[in-house]
Amino acid sequence: MSAFDKVRKQNRIRYDLAESAVLQFLSQEDWTAIAGQSESEECKSARAELEALLRKIDVTERRIQKTHTAMDAEDIDAATIAVLAARVAKDTATLTTLTSRKEALQTNLETACHKSADLAKPEVLLDLIRENTPEANDVRLRLRAELRKRIWRIGLVFFPENGMVGMSVTYINNVRHLASFRRGDDRVILVEDIQGPGDVAQRVKEFLG
C-alpha cells in the first residue's frame, strides 16, 4: 500500500502478486555482476580505516629508522643521543599500539566484506525461491533469512493510470536495480540505467507497445 497522502488516492496491490514479482526479479538477476559493482558502505569504511592506520604505521617506522640513522653519526654528543633515544622509545611504543590495532581492523575488514560475498553465491537463495510455497513455513523462514543477507530495501512505485508498478531492489552493497510489472501480467521487466520512475514507465510502455 502506498503511503498516505491527503492530495492523492492511496494505491495498493495484493501481497502475493508483489511477492511473486520480487522473487521472479531475483531469479533473473546476475548475482556475480551485482557483487562486483560495489562494496558495501561498511566494507568501504573498514577498508579506509585500515588504510589510514597502515599509513600511520609506515610513517612511524620510517621515523624510527631515521632516528636510528641519526644516532649512528660519529660526531653526535651524549645529550643528543639521549634525546634521540627518548624519541625512539616513544615511537616504538606508538608502533606497538598501532600494530595491535591493525590486527583488529583487519578482522573487522574481513567480517564487513564477507557479508557481500553472499551476493556472489545465490545458489541457496535460488533453491529456496523455487521451493517457496505459502504452506512451506520452514522454507519461507529460511528464504527470508537469505534475503536479509543480500537485500537492504525493496521499494514499489505505483502508476495507477496504466496499472503498472515500478520496483526497486537495493542490495547490501548499495547497488540498486529496477524493474516494472503490470497487475494481472506475469512478466517482470528488468530495466537498466534508470534516471527516475518516469523513465521506468516510459521504457516499459514502449516495450509492451
CSV table of N, CA, C and O in Angstrom, one decimal, residues 46-163:
chain,number,residue,atom,x,y,z
A,46,ALA,N,35.5,0.2,6.7
A,46,ALA,CA,36.5,-0.6,7.4
A,46,ALA,C,37.8,-0.6,6.6
A,46,ALA,O,38.9,-0.6,7.2
A,47,ARG,N,37.8,-0.6,5.3
A,47,ARG,CA,39.0,-0.6,4.5
A,47,ARG,C,39.7,0.8,4.6
A,47,ARG,O,40.9,0.8,4.7
A,48,ALA,N,38.9,1.8,4.6
A,48,ALA,CA,39.5,3.2,4.7
A,48,ALA,C,40.2,3.3,6.1
A,48,ALA,O,41.3,3.9,6.2
A,49,GLU,N,39.6,2.8,7.1
A,49,GLU,CA,40.1,2.9,8.5
A,49,GLU,C,41.5,2.1,8.6
A,49,GLU,O,42.4,2.6,9.1
A,50,LEU,N,41.5,0.9,8.0
A,50,LEU,CA,42.7,0.1,8.0
A,50,LEU,C,43.8,0.8,7.2
A,50,LEU,O,45.0,0.8,7.6
A,51,GLU,N,43.5,1.4,6.0
A,51,GLU,CA,44.5,2.0,5.2
A,51,GLU,C,45.1,3.2,5.9
A,51,GLU,O,46.3,3.5,5.8
A,52,ALA,N,44.2,4.0,6.6
A,52,ALA,CA,44.7,5.1,7.3
A,52,ALA,C,45.7,4.7,8.4
A,52,ALA,O,46.7,5.3,8.7
A,53,LEU,N,45.4,3.6,9.1
A,53,LEU,CA,46.2,3.1,10.1
A,53,LEU,C,47.6,2.6,9.5
A,53,LEU,O,48.6,2.8,10.1
A,54,LEU,N,47.5,1.9,8.4
A,54,LEU,CA,48.7,1.4,7.8
A,54,LEU,C,49.7,2.6,7.4
A,54,LEU,O,50.9,2.5,7.5
A,55,ARG,N,49.1,3.7,7.0
A,55,ARG,CA,49.9,4.9,6.7
A,55,ARG,C,50.6,5.4,7.9
A,55,ARG,O,51.8,5.8,7.9
A,56,LYS,N,49.9,5.4,9.1
A,56,LYS,CA,50.5,5.8,10.3
A,56,LYS,C,51.6,4.9,10.7
A,56,LYS,O,52.7,5.4,11.2
A,57,ILE,N,51.4,3.6,10.5
A,57,ILE,CA,52.5,2.6,10.8
A,57,ILE,C,53.7,2.9,10.0
A,57,ILE,O,54.9,2.9,10.4
A,58,ASP,N,53.5,3.1,8.7
A,58,ASP,CA,54.6,3.4,7.8
A,58,ASP,C,55.4,4.6,8.2
A,58,ASP,O,56.6,4.6,8.2
A,59,VAL,N,54.7,5.7,8.5
A,59,VAL,CA,55.3,7.0,8.9
A,59,VAL,C,56.1,6.7,10.2
A,59,VAL,O,57.3,7.2,10.3
A,60,THR,N,55.5,6.0,11.1
A,60,THR,CA,56.2,5.8,12.4
A,60,THR,C,57.5,4.9,12.2
A,60,THR,O,58.5,5.2,12.8
A,61,GLU,N,57.4,3.9,11.4
A,61,GLU,CA,58.6,3.0,11.1
A,61,GLU,C,59.7,3.8,10.4
A,61,GLU,O,60.9,3.6,10.7
A,62,ARG,N,59.3,4.7,9.5
A,62,ARG,CA,60.3,5.5,8.8
A,62,ARG,C,61.0,6.5,9.8
A,62,ARG,O,62.2,6.7,9.7
A,63,ARG,N,60.2,7.0,10.7
A,63,ARG,CA,60.8,8.0,11.7
A,63,ARG,C,61.7,7.3,12.6
A,63,ARG,O,62.8,7.8,12.9
A,64,ILE,N,61.4,6.0,13.0
A,64,ILE,CA,62.3,5.3,13.9
A,64,ILE,C,63.6,5.0,13.1
A,64,ILE,O,64.7,5.1,13.7
A,65,GLN,N,63.5,4.6,11.9
A,65,GLN,CA,64.7,4.3,11.1
A,65,GLN,C,65.6,5.5,10.9
A,65,GLN,O,66.8,5.4,11.1
A,66,LYS,N,65.0,6.7,10.7
A,66,LYS,CA,65.7,7.9,10.5
A,66,LYS,C,66.4,8.3,11.8
A,66,LYS,O,67.6,8.8,11.9
A,67,THR,N,65.7,8.1,12.9
A,67,THR,CA,66.3,8.4,14.3
A,67,THR,C,67.5,7.5,14.6
A,67,THR,O,68.5,8.0,15.1
A,68,HIS,N,67.4,6.2,14.2
A,68,HIS,CA,68.5,5.3,14.4
A,68,HIS,C,69.7,5.7,13.6
A,68,HIS,O,70.8,5.7,14.0
A,69,THR,N,69.4,6.1,12.4
A,69,THR,CA,70.5,6.6,11.5
A,69,THR,C,71.2,7.8,12.1
A,69,THR,O,72.4,7.9,12.1
A,70,ALA,N,70.4,8.7,12.6
A,70,ALA,CA,71.0,9.9,13.3
A,70,ALA,C,71.8,9.6,14.5
A,70,ALA,O,72.9,10.2,14.7
A,71,MET,N,71.4,8.5,15.2
A,71,MET,CA,72.1,8.1,16.4
A,71,MET,C,73.5,7.5,16.1
A,71,MET,O,74.4,7.4,16.9
A,72,ASP,N,73.6,6.9,14.8
A,72,ASP,CA,74.8,6.3,14.4
A,72,ASP,C,75.9,7.2,13.9
A,72,ASP,O,77.0,6.8,13.6
A,73,ALA,N,75.5,8.5,13.9
A,73,ALA,CA,76.5,9.5,13.4
A,73,ALA,C,77.7,9.5,14.3
A,73,ALA,O,77.6,9.4,15.5
A,74,GLU,N,78.9,9.7,13.8
A,74,GLU,CA,80.1,9.7,14.6
A,74,GLU,C,80.3,10.9,15.5
A,74,GLU,O,80.9,10.8,16.6
A,75,ASP,N,79.9,12.1,15.0
A,75,ASP,CA,80.1,13.3,15.8
A,75,ASP,C,79.0,13.7,16.7
A,75,ASP,O,78.9,14.8,17.2
A,76,ILE,N,78.1,12.8,17.0
A,76,ILE,CA,76.9,13.1,17.9
A,76,ILE,C,77.3,13.1,19.4
A,76,ILE,O,78.2,12.3,19.8
A,77,ASP,N,76.8,14.0,20.1
A,77,ASP,CA,77.1,14.1,21.6
A,77,ASP,C,76.1,13.3,22.4
A,77,ASP,O,75.1,12.9,22.0
A,78,ALA,N,76.5,13.1,23.7
A,78,ALA,CA,75.7,12.3,24.6
A,78,ALA,C,74.3,12.9,24.8
A,78,ALA,O,73.3,12.1,24.9
A,79,ALA,N,74.2,14.2,24.9
A,79,ALA,CA,72.9,14.8,25.1
A,79,ALA,C,71.9,14.6,24.0
A,79,ALA,O,70.7,14.3,24.2
A,80,THR,N,72.5,14.7,22.7
A,80,THR,CA,71.6,14.5,21.6
A,80,THR,C,71.2,13.0,21.5
A,80,THR,O,70.1,12.7,21.1
A,81,ILE,N,72.1,12.1,21.8
A,81,ILE,CA,71.8,10.7,21.8
A,81,ILE,C,70.7,10.4,22.8
A,81,ILE,O,69.7,9.6,22.5
A,82,ALA,N,70.7,11.0,23.9
A,82,ALA,CA,69.6,10.8,24.9
A,82,ALA,C,68.3,11.3,24.4
A,82,ALA,O,67.2,10.6,24.6
A,83,VAL,N,68.3,12.4,23.7
A,83,VAL,CA,67.0,13.0,23.1
A,83,VAL,C,66.5,12.0,22.1
A,83,VAL,O,65.3,11.7,22.0
A,84,LEU,N,67.4,11.5,21.2
A,84,LEU,CA,67.0,10.6,20.1
A,84,LEU,C,66.5,9.3,20.7
A,84,LEU,O,65.6,8.7,20.1
A,85,ALA,N,67.2,8.8,21.7
A,85,ALA,CA,66.8,7.6,22.3
A,85,ALA,C,65.4,7.6,22.9
A,85,ALA,O,64.6,6.7,22.8
A,86,ALA,N,65.1,8.8,23.5
A,86,ALA,CA,63.7,9.0,24.1
A,86,ALA,C,62.7,9.0,22.9
A,86,ALA,O,61.6,8.5,23.1
A,87,ARG,N,63.1,9.6,21.8
A,87,ARG,CA,62.2,9.7,20.7
A,87,ARG,C,61.9,8.3,20.1
A,87,ARG,O,60.8,7.9,19.8
A,88,VAL,N,63.0,7.5,20.0
A,88,VAL,CA,62.8,6.1,19.6
A,88,VAL,C,61.9,5.3,20.5
A,88,VAL,O,61.0,4.5,20.0
A,89,ALA,N,62.1,5.5,21.8
A,89,ALA,CA,61.3,4.7,22.8
A,89,ALA,C,59.8,5.1,22.6
A,89,ALA,O,58.9,4.2,22.6
A,90,LYS,N,59.6,6.4,22.4
A,90,LYS,CA,58.2,6.9,22.3
A,90,LYS,C,57.6,6.3,21.0
A,90,LYS,O,56.4,5.8,21.0
A,91,ASP,N,58.3,6.4,19.9
A,91,ASP,CA,57.8,5.9,18.6
A,91,ASP,C,57.6,4.4,18.6
A,91,ASP,O,56.7,3.9,18.0
A,92,THR,N,58.5,3.7,19.3
A,92,THR,CA,58.4,2.2,19.4
A,92,THR,C,57.1,1.8,20.1
A,92,THR,O,56.4,0.9,19.8
A,93,ALA,N,56.8,2.6,21.2
A,93,ALA,CA,55.6,2.3,22.0
A,93,ALA,C,54.3,2.6,21.1
A,93,ALA,O,53.4,1.8,21.1
A,94,THR,N,54.4,3.7,20.3
A,94,THR,CA,53.3,4.0,19.4
A,94,THR,C,53.1,2.9,18.4
A,94,THR,O,52.0,2.5,18.0
A,95,LEU,N,54.3,2.5,17.8
A,95,LEU,CA,54.2,1.4,16.8
A,95,LEU,C,53.6,0.1,17.3
A,95,LEU,O,52.8,-0.5,16.6
A,96,THR,N,53.9,-0.2,18.6
A,96,THR,CA,53.3,-1.4,19.2
A,96,THR,C,51.8,-1.3,19.3
A,96,THR,O,51.1,-2.2,19.0
A,97,THR,N,51.3,-0.1,19.7
A,97,THR,CA,49.9,0.1,19.8
A,97,THR,C,49.2,0.1,18.4
A,97,THR,O,48.2,-0.6,18.3
A,98,LEU,N,49.8,0.7,17.4
A,98,LEU,CA,49.3,0.7,16.1
A,98,LEU,C,49.2,-0.7,15.5
A,98,LEU,O,48.3,-1.1,14.8
A,99,THR,N,50.3,-1.5,15.7
A,99,THR,CA,50.3,-2.8,15.2
A,99,THR,C,49.3,-3.7,15.8
A,99,THR,O,48.6,-4.5,15.1
A,100,SER,N,49.0,-3.5,17.1
A,100,SER,CA,48.0,-4.3,17.8
A,100,SER,C,46.6,-3.9,17.2
A,100,SER,O,45.7,-4.8,17.0
A,101,ARG,N,46.4,-2.6,17.0
A,101,ARG,CA,45.2,-2.1,16.4
A,101,ARG,C,45.0,-2.6,15.0
A,101,ARG,O,43.8,-2.9,14.5
A,102,LYS,N,46.1,-2.8,14.2
A,102,LYS,CA,46.0,-3.3,12.8
A,102,LYS,C,45.3,-4.7,12.8
A,102,LYS,O,44.5,-4.9,11.9
A,103,GLU,N,45.7,-5.5,13.7
A,103,GLU,CA,45.1,-6.9,13.7
A,103,GLU,C,43.6,-6.8,13.9
A,103,GLU,O,42.8,-7.6,13.2
A,104,ALA,N,43.1,-6.0,14.8
A,104,ALA,CA,41.7,-5.8,15.0
A,104,ALA,C,41.0,-5.3,13.8
A,104,ALA,O,39.9,-5.8,13.4
A,105,LEU,N,41.6,-4.3,13.1
A,105,LEU,CA,41.0,-3.7,11.9
A,105,LEU,C,41.0,-4.7,10.7
A,105,LEU,O,40.0,-4.7,9.9
A,106,GLN,N,42.0,-5.5,10.6
A,106,GLN,CA,42.0,-6.5,9.6
A,106,GLN,C,40.8,-7.5,9.8
A,106,GLN,O,40.2,-7.9,8.8
A,107,THR,N,40.6,-7.8,11.0
A,107,THR,CA,39.5,-8.8,11.3
A,107,THR,C,38.1,-8.1,11.0
A,107,THR,O,37.2,-8.7,10.4
A,108,ASN,N,38.0,-6.8,11.3
A,108,ASN,CA,36.8,-6.0,11.0
A,108,ASN,C,36.6,-6.0,9.5
A,108,ASN,O,35.4,-6.1,9.1
A,109,LEU,N,37.6,-5.7,8.8
A,109,LEU,CA,37.5,-5.6,7.3
A,109,LEU,C,37.1,-6.9,6.7
A,109,LEU,O,36.2,-7.0,5.9
A,110,GLU,N,37.6,-8.0,7.2
A,110,GLU,CA,37.3,-9.3,6.6
A,110,GLU,C,35.8,-9.6,7.0
A,110,GLU,O,35.1,-10.2,6.1
A,111,THR,N,35.4,-9.3,8.2
A,111,THR,CA,34.0,-9.5,8.6
A,111,THR,C,33.0,-8.7,7.7
A,111,THR,O,32.0,-9.2,7.2
A,112,ALA,N,33.3,-7.4,7.6
A,112,ALA,CA,32.5,-6.5,6.9
A,112,ALA,C,32.3,-6.8,5.4
A,112,ALA,O,31.3,-6.8,4.8
A,113,CYS,N,33.5,-7.2,4.8
A,113,CYS,CA,33.4,-7.5,3.3
A,113,CYS,C,32.9,-8.9,3.1
A,113,CYS,O,32.4,-9.2,2.0
A,114,HIS,N,33.0,-9.8,4.0
A,114,HIS,CA,32.5,-11.1,3.8
A,114,HIS,C,31.0,-11.1,3.7
A,114,HIS,O,30.4,-12.0,3.0
A,115,LYS,N,30.3,-10.1,4.2
A,115,LYS,CA,28.8,-10.1,4.1
A,115,LYS,C,28.4,-9.9,2.6
A,115,LYS,O,27.4,-10.5,2.2
A,116,SER,N,29.2,-9.2,1.9
A,116,SER,CA,28.9,-9.0,0.5
A,116,SER,C,29.2,-10.3,-0.4
A,116,SER,O,28.7,-10.4,-1.5
A,117,ALA,N,30.0,-11.2,0.2
A,117,ALA,CA,30.3,-12.4,-0.5
A,117,ALA,C,29.0,-13.2,-0.8
A,117,ALA,O,29.0,-14.0,-1.8
A,118,ASP,N,28.0,-13.1,0.1
A,118,ASP,CA,26.8,-13.8,-0.2
A,118,ASP,C,26.1,-13.4,-1.5
A,118,ASP,O,25.3,-14.2,-2.1
A,119,LEU,N,26.4,-12.2,-2.0
A,119,LEU,CA,25.8,-11.7,-3.2
A,119,LEU,C,26.3,-12.6,-4.4
A,119,LEU,O,25.6,-12.7,-5.4
A,120,ALA,N,27.5,-13.1,-4.3
A,120,ALA,CA,28.1,-13.8,-5.4
A,120,ALA,C,27.7,-15.3,-5.3
A,120,ALA,O,28.1,-16.1,-6.2
A,121,LYS,N,27.0,-15.7,-4.3
A,121,LYS,CA,26.7,-17.1,-4.0
A,121,LYS,C,25.2,-17.2,-3.8
A,121,LYS,O,24.7,-17.4,-2.7
A,122,PRO,N,24.4,-17.1,-4.9
A,122,PRO,CA,22.9,-17.1,-4.8
A,122,PRO,C,22.3,-18.5,-4.8
A,122,PRO,O,21.1,-18.6,-4.8
A,123,GLU,N,23.1,-19.5,-4.9
A,123,GLU,CA,22.5,-20.9,-5.1
A,123,GLU,C,21.5,-21.2,-4.0
A,123,GLU,O,20.4,-21.7,-4.3
A,124,VAL,N,21.8,-21.0,-2.7
A,124,VAL,CA,20.9,-21.4,-1.7
A,124,VAL,C,19.6,-20.5,-1.8
A,124,VAL,O,18.5,-21.1,-1.7
A,125,LEU,N,19.8,-19.3,-2.0
A,125,LEU,CA,18.6,-18.4,-2.2
A,125,LEU,C,17.7,-18.8,-3.3
A,125,LEU,O,16.5,-18.9,-3.2
A,126,LEU,N,18.3,-19.1,-4.5
A,126,LEU,CA,17.5,-19.5,-5.7
A,126,LEU,C,16.8,-20.8,-5.4
A,126,LEU,O,15.7,-21.0,-5.9
A,127,ASP,N,17.5,-21.8,-4.7
A,127,ASP,CA,16.8,-23.1,-4.4
A,127,ASP,C,15.6,-22.8,-3.6
A,127,ASP,O,14.5,-23.4,-3.8
A,128,LEU,N,15.7,-21.9,-2.6
A,128,LEU,CA,14.6,-21.6,-1.7
A,128,LEU,C,13.5,-20.9,-2.4
A,128,LEU,O,12.3,-21.2,-2.2
A,129,ILE,N,13.8,-20.1,-3.4
A,129,ILE,CA,12.8,-19.4,-4.2
A,129,ILE,C,12.0,-20.4,-5.0
A,129,ILE,O,10.8,-20.4,-5.1
A,130,ARG,N,12.7,-21.4,-5.5
A,130,ARG,CA,12.0,-22.5,-6.3
A,130,ARG,C,11.1,-23.3,-5.4
A,130,ARG,O,10.1,-23.8,-5.9
A,131,GLU,N,11.5,-23.5,-4.2
A,131,GLU,CA,10.7,-24.4,-3.3
A,131,GLU,C,9.6,-23.6,-2.5
A,131,GLU,O,8.8,-24.2,-1.9
A,132,ASN,N,9.6,-22.3,-2.7
A,132,ASN,CA,8.7,-21.5,-1.9
A,132,ASN,C,7.3,-21.7,-2.2
A,132,ASN,O,6.9,-21.7,-3.4
A,133,THR,N,6.5,-21.9,-1.2
A,133,THR,CA,5.0,-22.0,-1.3
A,133,THR,C,4.4,-21.4,0.0
A,133,THR,O,5.1,-21.4,1.0
A,134,PRO,N,3.2,-20.9,-0.1
A,134,PRO,CA,2.6,-20.4,1.2
A,134,PRO,C,2.5,-21.4,2.3
A,134,PRO,O,2.5,-21.0,3.5
A,135,GLU,N,2.5,-22.7,2.0
A,135,GLU,CA,2.4,-23.7,3.0
A,135,GLU,C,3.7,-24.1,3.6
A,135,GLU,O,3.8,-24.7,4.7
A,136,ALA,N,4.8,-23.8,2.9
A,136,ALA,CA,6.1,-24.3,3.4
A,136,ALA,C,6.7,-23.2,4.3
A,136,ALA,O,7.6,-22.5,4.0
A,137,ASN,N,6.3,-23.3,5.6
A,137,ASN,CA,6.7,-22.3,6.5
A,137,ASN,C,8.2,-22.3,6.8
A,137,ASN,O,8.8,-21.2,6.9
A,138,ASP,N,8.8,-23.5,6.9
A,138,ASP,CA,10.2,-23.6,7.2
A,138,ASP,C,11.0,-23.0,6.0
A,138,ASP,O,12.0,-22.2,6.2
A,139,VAL,N,10.6,-23.3,4.8
A,139,VAL,CA,11.3,-22.8,3.6
A,139,VAL,C,11.1,-21.2,3.6
A,139,VAL,O,12.1,-20.5,3.3
A,140,ARG,N,10.0,-20.7,3.9
A,140,ARG,CA,9.8,-19.3,3.8
A,140,ARG,C,10.6,-18.6,4.9
A,140,ARG,O,11.1,-17.5,4.6
A,141,LEU,N,10.8,-19.2,6.0
A,141,LEU,CA,11.6,-18.5,7.1
A,141,LEU,C,13.1,-18.5,6.6
A,141,LEU,O,13.8,-17.5,6.8
A,142,ARG,N,13.5,-19.6,6.0
A,142,ARG,CA,14.9,-19.7,5.6
A,142,ARG,C,15.1,-18.7,4.4
A,142,ARG,O,16.2,-18.1,4.3
A,143,LEU,N,14.1,-18.6,3.5
A,143,LEU,CA,14.1,-17.7,2.4
A,143,LEU,C,14.3,-16.2,2.9
A,143,LEU,O,15.1,-15.4,2.4
A,144,ARG,N,13.5,-15.9,3.9
A,144,ARG,CA,13.6,-14.5,4.5
A,144,ARG,C,15.0,-14.3,5.0
A,144,ARG,O,15.5,-13.2,4.8
A,145,ALA,N,15.6,-15.2,5.7
A,145,ALA,CA,16.9,-15.1,6.3
A,145,ALA,C,17.9,-14.9,5.2
A,145,ALA,O,18.8,-14.0,5.3
A,146,GLU,N,17.8,-15.6,4.1
A,146,GLU,CA,18.7,-15.4,3.0
A,146,GLU,C,18.6,-14.1,2.3
A,146,GLU,O,19.5,-13.5,1.8
A,147,LEU,N,17.3,-13.6,2.2
A,147,LEU,CA,17.1,-12.3,1.5
A,147,LEU,C,17.7,-11.2,2.4
A,147,LEU,O,18.3,-10.3,1.8
A,148,ARG,N,17.6,-11.3,3.7
A,148,ARG,CA,18.2,-10.3,4.6
A,148,ARG,C,19.7,-10.2,4.5
A,148,ARG,O,20.3,-9.2,4.9
A,149,LYS,N,20.3,-11.3,4.1
A,149,LYS,CA,21.8,-11.3,4.0
A,149,LYS,C,22.2,-10.5,2.8
A,149,LYS,O,23.3,-10.0,2.7
A,150,ARG,N,21.3,-10.3,1.8
A,150,ARG,CA,21.7,-9.7,0.5
A,150,ARG,C,21.0,-8.4,0.2
A,150,ARG,O,21.5,-7.6,-0.6
A,151,ILE,N,19.8,-8.2,0.7
A,151,ILE,CA,19.0,-7.1,0.3
A,151,ILE,C,18.7,-6.1,1.4
A,151,ILE,O,18.4,-6.5,2.5
A,152,TRP,N,19.0,-4.8,1.1
A,152,TRP,CA,18.7,-3.8,2.1
A,152,TRP,C,17.3,-3.2,2.1
A,152,TRP,O,16.7,-2.9,3.1
A,153,ARG,N,16.8,-3.0,0.9
A,153,ARG,CA,15.5,-2.4,0.7
A,153,ARG,C,14.8,-2.8,-0.6
A,153,ARG,O,15.5,-2.9,-1.6
A,154,ILE,N,13.5,-3.0,-0.5
A,154,ILE,CA,12.7,-3.2,-1.7
A,154,ILE,C,11.6,-2.2,-1.7
A,154,ILE,O,10.9,-2.0,-0.7
A,155,GLY,N,11.5,-1.4,-2.8
A,155,GLY,CA,10.5,-0.4,-2.9
A,155,GLY,C,9.6,-0.5,-4.1
A,155,GLY,O,10.0,-1.1,-5.1
A,156,LEU,N,8.4,0.0,-4.0
A,156,LEU,CA,7.4,-0.1,-5.0
A,156,LEU,C,6.9,1.3,-5.3
A,156,LEU,O,6.7,2.1,-4.4
A,157,VAL,N,6.7,1.6,-6.6
A,157,VAL,CA,6.1,2.9,-7.0
A,157,VAL,C,4.9,2.6,-7.9
A,157,VAL,O,5.1,1.8,-8.9
A,158,PHE,N,3.7,3.1,-7.6
A,158,PHE,CA,2.5,2.8,-8.3
A,158,PHE,C,2.3,3.8,-9.5
A,158,PHE,O,2.5,5.0,-9.3
A,159,PHE,N,1.9,3.3,-10.6
A,159,PHE,CA,1.4,4.1,-11.8
A,159,PHE,C,0.0,3.7,-12.1
A,159,PHE,O,-0.3,2.9,-12.9
A,160,PRO,N,-1.0,4.3,-11.3
A,160,PRO,CA,-2.4,3.9,-11.4
A,160,PRO,C,-3.0,4.1,-12.7
A,160,PRO,O,-4.0,3.4,-13.1
A,161,GLU,N,-2.5,5.0,-13.6
A,161,GLU,CA,-3.1,5.3,-14.9
A,161,GLU,C,-3.0,4.1,-15.8
A,161,GLU,O,-3.9,4.0,-16.7
A,162,ASN,N,-2.0,3.2,-15.6
A,162,ASN,CA,-1.9,2.1,-16.5
A,162,ASN,C,-1.8,0.8,-15.8
A,162,ASN,O,-1.5,-0.3,-16.4
A,163,GLY,N,-2.0,0.8,-14.5
A,163,GLY,CA,-1.9,-0.4,-13.7
A,163,GLY,C,-0.5,-1.0,-13.5
A,163,GLY,O,-0.4,-2.1,-13.1
